[in-house]
Tab-separated table of C-alpha atoms in Angstrom:
chain	number	residue	atom	x	y	z
A	17	MET	CA	19.166	7.562	95.256
A	18	THR	CA	18.858	4.052	93.877
A	19	SER	CA	16.618	1.196	94.829
A	20	PRO	CA	17.096	-2.512	93.981
A	21	LEU	CA	13.431	-3.277	93.373
A	22	THR	CA	11.625	-5.046	90.574
A	23	ALA	CA	10.473	-3.408	87.389
A	24	VAL	CA	7.081	-4.008	85.824
A	25	GLY	CA	7.318	-7.286	83.956
A	26	GLY	CA	9.492	-8.848	86.635
A	27	THR	CA	13.014	-7.801	85.605
A	28	PRO	CA	15.170	-6.855	88.616
A	29	PHE	CA	17.154	-3.632	88.244
A	30	THR	CA	18.729	-0.843	90.241
A	31	ALA	CA	17.279	2.427	89.004
A	32	PRO	CA	18.118	5.994	89.992
A	33	LEU	CA	15.024	7.726	91.302
A	34	ALA	CA	13.995	11.269	90.402
A	35	THR	CA	11.960	11.347	93.627
A	36	PRO	CA	12.642	9.194	96.703
A	37	LEU	CA	10.413	6.157	97.125
A	38	PRO	CA	7.888	6.772	99.927
A	39	LYS	CA	8.730	4.900	103.115
A	40	GLU	CA	5.489	2.910	102.868
A	41	ALA	CA	6.679	1.497	99.519
A	42	THR	CA	9.908	0.090	100.994
A	43	TYR	CA	10.192	-3.404	102.431
A	44	GLN	CA	9.991	-3.334	106.239
A	45	GLY	CA	9.572	-7.021	106.991
A	46	ASP	CA	7.206	-9.798	105.960
A	47	ILE	CA	3.483	-9.001	106.021
A	48	ALA	CA	1.117	-11.742	107.168
A	49	ARG	CA	-1.534	-12.461	109.798
A	50	GLY	CA	-0.957	-10.190	112.793
A	51	SER	CA	0.948	-7.516	110.859
A	52	PRO	CA	0.165	-3.832	111.509
A	53	THR	CA	-3.112	-2.705	109.979
A	54	ALA	CA	-1.498	-0.021	107.800
A	55	ARG	CA	0.878	-2.520	106.190
A	56	VAL	CA	-1.950	-4.977	105.571
A	57	ARG	CA	-4.076	-2.237	103.996
A	58	LEU	CA	-1.168	-1.350	101.716
A	59	VAL	CA	-0.966	-4.943	100.486
A	60	GLN	CA	-4.728	-5.045	99.945
A	61	GLU	CA	-4.599	-1.768	98.020
A	62	TRP	CA	-1.886	-3.002	95.683
A	63	LEU	CA	-3.607	-6.335	95.143
A	64	SER	CA	-6.756	-4.446	94.143
A	65	LEU	CA	-4.757	-2.226	91.795
A	66	TYR	CA	-3.544	-5.402	90.081
A	67	GLY	CA	-7.156	-6.489	89.622
A	68	ILE	CA	-7.134	-9.015	92.472
A	69	ARG	CA	-10.023	-7.490	94.386
A	70	THR	CA	-10.168	-7.998	98.120
A	71	SER	CA	-11.498	-5.833	100.943
A	72	VAL	CA	-9.203	-2.971	101.958
A	73	ASP	CA	-9.861	-3.326	105.682
A	74	GLY	CA	-6.464	-3.974	107.272
A	75	ASP	CA	-7.411	-7.530	108.267
A	76	TYR	CA	-5.030	-10.197	106.962
A	77	GLY	CA	-7.609	-12.967	106.884
A	78	GLY	CA	-8.203	-15.909	104.610
A	79	ALA	CA	-9.322	-13.785	101.660
A	80	THR	CA	-6.183	-11.654	101.749
A	81	SER	CA	-3.979	-14.724	102.062
A	82	ALA	CA	-5.712	-16.294	99.062
A	83	ALA	CA	-5.337	-13.069	97.079
A	84	VAL	CA	-1.614	-12.963	97.874
A	85	LYS	CA	-1.250	-16.575	96.722
A	86	LEU	CA	-2.979	-15.725	93.445
A	87	PHE	CA	-0.653	-12.757	92.933
A	88	GLN	CA	2.370	-14.948	93.685
A	89	THR	CA	1.162	-17.591	91.234
A	90	ARG	CA	0.642	-15.059	88.462
A	91	ASN	CA	4.114	-13.603	89.041
A	92	VAL	CA	5.963	-16.924	89.329
A	93	LEU	CA	6.867	-16.374	92.965
A	94	PRO	CA	6.895	-18.934	95.795
A	95	VAL	CA	3.244	-19.425	96.740
A	96	THR	CA	3.125	-18.945	100.511
A	97	GLY	CA	0.335	-16.452	101.158
A	98	ILE	CA	2.902	-14.315	103.001
A	99	VAL	CA	4.223	-11.052	101.572
A	100	ASP	CA	7.985	-11.520	101.723
A	101	ARG	CA	10.530	-9.169	100.148
A	102	ALA	CA	10.199	-10.587	96.626
A	103	THR	CA	6.409	-10.393	96.729
A	104	PHE	CA	6.405	-6.899	98.222
A	105	ASP	CA	8.883	-5.581	95.673
A	106	ARG	CA	6.764	-6.975	92.855
A	107	LEU	CA	3.619	-5.405	94.326
A	108	VAL	CA	5.079	-1.889	94.446
A	109	ALA	CA	7.066	-2.157	91.191
A	110	PRO	CA	4.743	0.195	89.256
A	111	MET	CA	5.541	3.017	91.666
A	112	LEU	CA	9.261	2.440	91.291
A	113	ALA	CA	8.863	2.528	87.518
A	114	ALA	CA	7.007	5.848	87.750
A	115	LEU	CA	9.719	7.374	89.941
A	116	HIS	CA	12.880	6.365	88.127
A	117	THR	CA	14.947	9.139	86.585
A	118	ILE	CA	14.581	9.848	82.872
A	119	ALA	CA	17.884	10.799	81.253
A	120	PRO	CA	17.272	14.202	79.656
A	121	PRO	CA	18.238	14.545	75.989
A	122	PRO	CA	20.450	17.475	74.977
A	123	GLY	CA	18.558	20.739	75.216
A	124	ALA	CA	15.704	19.250	77.239
A	125	THR	CA	13.343	21.827	78.713
A	126	LEU	CA	11.322	21.771	81.907
A	127	GLY	CA	8.141	21.455	79.870
A	128	ALA	CA	9.384	18.562	77.754
A	129	MET	CA	10.640	16.669	80.790
A	130	THR	CA	7.360	17.290	82.634
A	131	VAL	CA	5.523	15.602	79.758
A	132	ALA	CA	8.030	12.735	79.759
A	133	TYR	CA	7.468	12.102	83.458
A	134	ALA	CA	3.699	12.399	83.072
A	135	ARG	CA	3.804	9.706	80.376
A	136	GLN	CA	5.960	7.542	82.624
A	137	HIS	CA	3.320	7.778	85.359
A	138	LEU	CA	0.455	7.244	82.908
A	139	ALA	CA	2.017	3.958	81.778
A	140	GLN	CA	1.658	2.589	85.326
A	141	LYS	CA	-2.106	3.329	85.417
A	142	PRO	CA	-2.261	5.311	88.697
A	143	ARG	CA	-5.727	5.327	90.235
A	144	GLU	CA	-7.587	5.539	93.507
A	145	VAL	CA	-8.316	2.443	95.547
A	146	GLY	CA	-10.041	1.839	98.879
A	147	GLY	CA	-12.250	4.922	98.779
A	148	GLU	CA	-12.572	8.425	97.373
A	149	ASN	CA	-9.150	10.030	96.880
A	150	MET	CA	-7.512	7.086	98.631
A	151	GLY	CA	-4.650	4.714	97.953
A	152	PRO	CA	-0.869	4.660	97.442
A	153	TRP	CA	-0.893	6.771	94.290
A	154	VAL	CA	-2.942	9.524	95.915
A	155	ARG	CA	-0.627	9.509	98.937
A	156	LEU	CA	2.376	9.765	96.609
A	157	TYR	CA	1.026	12.807	94.802
A	158	MET	CA	-0.363	14.431	97.953
A	159	ASP	CA	2.704	14.029	100.207
A	160	GLY	CA	1.055	11.326	102.325
A	161	ASN	CA	-2.423	12.870	102.496
A	162	GLN	CA	-5.588	11.148	101.311
A	163	GLY	CA	-9.354	11.237	101.770
A	164	ALA	CA	-12.415	12.859	100.248
A	165	GLU	CA	-11.186	16.418	100.808
A	166	TRP	CA	-7.808	15.797	99.121
A	167	LEU	CA	-8.504	16.471	95.438
A	168	TRP	CA	-5.296	15.365	93.771
A	169	CYS	CA	-5.259	16.851	90.251
A	170	SER	CA	-2.773	19.571	91.204
A	171	GLY	CA	-0.791	17.121	93.309
A	172	PHE	CA	-0.244	14.933	90.245
A	173	ALA	CA	0.605	17.767	87.853
A	174	THR	CA	3.065	19.474	90.178
A	175	PHE	CA	4.617	16.142	91.212
A	176	CYS	CA	5.549	15.420	87.580
A	177	GLN	CA	6.819	18.977	87.201
A	178	ARG	CA	8.941	18.613	90.336
A	179	GLN	CA	10.474	15.384	89.003
A	180	ALA	CA	11.389	17.232	85.818
A	181	ALA	CA	12.876	20.185	87.692
A	182	THR	CA	14.903	17.892	89.945
A	183	THR	CA	16.281	16.021	86.946
A	184	LEU	CA	17.313	19.231	85.170
A	185	GLY	CA	18.463	21.051	88.301
A	186	VAL	CA	16.163	24.017	87.671
A	187	GLN	CA	13.424	25.830	89.572
A	188	VAL	CA	9.715	25.478	88.851
A	189	PRO	CA	8.019	28.742	87.812
A	190	VAL	CA	5.344	28.408	90.517
A	191	ALA	CA	5.815	26.646	93.852
A	192	ARG	CA	4.191	23.223	94.173
A	193	THR	CA	0.655	23.499	95.532
A	194	PHE	CA	-2.447	21.340	95.869
A	195	SER	CA	-4.706	24.335	95.127
A	196	CYS	CA	-5.780	25.343	91.614
A	197	ASP	CA	-6.472	28.876	92.851
A	198	ASP	CA	-3.017	29.189	94.411
A	199	MET	CA	-1.460	27.921	91.175
A	200	ALA	CA	-3.299	30.581	89.172
A	201	ARG	CA	-2.338	33.360	91.590
A	202	GLY	CA	1.282	32.216	91.642
A	203	ALA	CA	1.403	32.091	87.851
A	204	LYS	CA	0.096	35.646	87.654
A	205	ARG	CA	2.835	36.812	90.020
A	206	ALA	CA	5.426	34.947	87.949
A	207	ALA	CA	4.065	36.436	84.706
A	208	CYS	CA	3.428	33.005	83.168
A	209	PHE	CA	-0.378	33.026	83.380
A	210	VAL	CA	-2.264	33.067	80.068
A	211	ALA	CA	-5.986	33.812	80.247
A	212	GLY	CA	-7.855	31.851	77.608
A	213	CYS	CA	-5.942	31.010	74.457
A	214	PRO	CA	-5.222	33.997	72.218
A	215	ASP	CA	-2.692	31.915	70.255
A	216	PHE	CA	-2.391	28.141	70.617
A	217	ARG	CA	1.282	28.352	69.641
A	218	ALA	CA	1.957	30.048	72.986
A	219	ILE	CA	0.826	26.938	74.878
A	220	THR	CA	3.989	24.861	75.049
A	221	PRO	CA	4.153	21.149	75.964
A	222	GLY	CA	4.484	20.811	79.721
A	223	SER	CA	2.401	23.897	80.409
A	224	LEU	CA	-0.434	23.456	82.896
A	225	PHE	CA	-4.075	24.074	82.065
A	226	LEU	CA	-6.646	25.326	84.559
A	227	VAL	CA	-10.395	24.769	84.243
A	228	ARG	CA	-11.988	28.098	85.081
A	229	LYS	CA	-15.138	28.149	87.224
A	230	THR	CA	-15.372	31.929	87.629
A	231	ALA	CA	-13.038	34.839	86.934
A	232	ASP	CA	-11.084	34.125	90.121
A	233	ASP	CA	-11.880	30.476	90.845
A	234	TRP	CA	-10.394	27.399	89.143
A	235	GLN	CA	-11.471	23.809	89.759
A	236	HIS	CA	-9.167	21.430	87.880
A	237	ILE	CA	-5.596	21.317	86.599
A	238	GLY	CA	-3.548	19.085	84.338
A	239	ILE	CA	-0.536	18.891	82.038
A	240	VAL	CA	-0.660	19.969	78.390
A	241	THR	CA	1.162	17.489	76.144
A	242	SER	CA	0.494	19.319	72.865
A	243	ALA	CA	-1.670	22.134	71.523
A	244	GLU	CA	-3.484	22.504	68.212
A	245	ARG	CA	-5.627	25.252	66.764
A	246	ASP	CA	-8.966	23.881	68.005
A	247	ALA	CA	-7.995	21.663	70.956
A	248	PHE	CA	-5.164	20.581	73.213
A	249	HIS	CA	-4.017	17.197	74.505
A	250	THR	CA	-3.456	16.452	78.182
A	251	ILE	CA	-2.357	14.019	80.846
A	252	GLU	CA	-4.224	14.705	84.079
A	253	GLY	CA	-4.944	13.138	87.446
A	254	ASN	CA	-8.102	12.857	89.556
A	255	THR	CA	-10.171	12.613	86.379
A	256	ASN	CA	-11.718	9.925	84.163
A	257	ASP	CA	-12.790	9.284	80.578
A	258	ASP	CA	-15.603	11.831	80.990
A	259	GLY	CA	-13.169	14.558	82.039
A	260	SER	CA	-14.568	14.876	85.543
A	261	ARG	CA	-12.722	17.151	87.984
A	262	GLU	CA	-13.374	14.522	90.668
A	263	GLY	CA	-12.498	11.285	88.918
A	264	TYR	CA	-10.353	8.386	90.044
A	265	GLU	CA	-7.367	7.947	87.711
A	266	VAL	CA	-4.593	9.425	85.605
A	267	CYS	CA	-5.560	9.482	81.946
A	268	GLU	CA	-5.058	11.217	78.610
A	269	ARG	CA	-7.683	13.575	77.258
A	270	VAL	CA	-8.335	16.003	74.431
A	271	ARG	CA	-9.917	19.269	75.592
A	272	ALA	CA	-11.384	22.392	74.024
A	273	TYR	CA	-10.051	25.833	74.941
A	274	ASP	CA	-13.354	27.191	76.222
A	275	GLY	CA	-13.190	27.968	79.942
A	276	LYS	CA	-9.472	27.209	80.244
A	277	ASP	CA	-6.493	29.278	81.367
A	278	PHE	CA	-2.835	28.260	81.257
A	279	VAL	CA	0.390	28.345	83.232
A	280	VAL	CA	2.975	28.478	80.452
A	281	VAL	CA	6.189	26.535	81.033
A	282	HIS	CA	9.202	26.547	78.721
């Protein structure tokens, strides 16, 4: 599908999407005082993601109107305090940019394209907003779900992998899941599970890493972008600069092999 929205930086374009834009991120009419609470919350979430902090409470009051005006001013839009189509499209532009299709180079693999999509998402700085495991990015990765119980590391990793598979017209080795344990069990059934790291050269870009808690329990997952003898590089969601399994953003990290298993993707 294509969508005539606005790219980051303000340049209009019609981009093919590797994954359909969520309904909430499509224009459904102006948003102003008296608009449905869910639509107002969405505006407040995106304003906060842009650094224009206002309460995410679903109430389109004076503070939200002022925040919208500031966003419109910064983006050279008519300053009305009302979220019209142009303002809405600019608000959600980072999500469109994360979802547009990457043209695969000749010989592209599922792993390489998974990394490419992960980098495309990383560039848009996805993060939580409005509470623990809350906000439009979490809902995107978790198929509309959000809240404290919805840890989204696997949602992010498998979302990027699904974009890659859709682009290449291939199957993923393990079905998309929000559970680290289910991912490990599925990888074992598919014979693509690597316990520990006997040889770093076996860990290909686009493989998934699993943080092992016990022999049959895993607590975090992310995407391997490259592997070296003593460490590997990642892009991962629901983490932070400290590498927490319950963080708030998508970020890059460098991790040691201790306590890690892998789902190898080629």
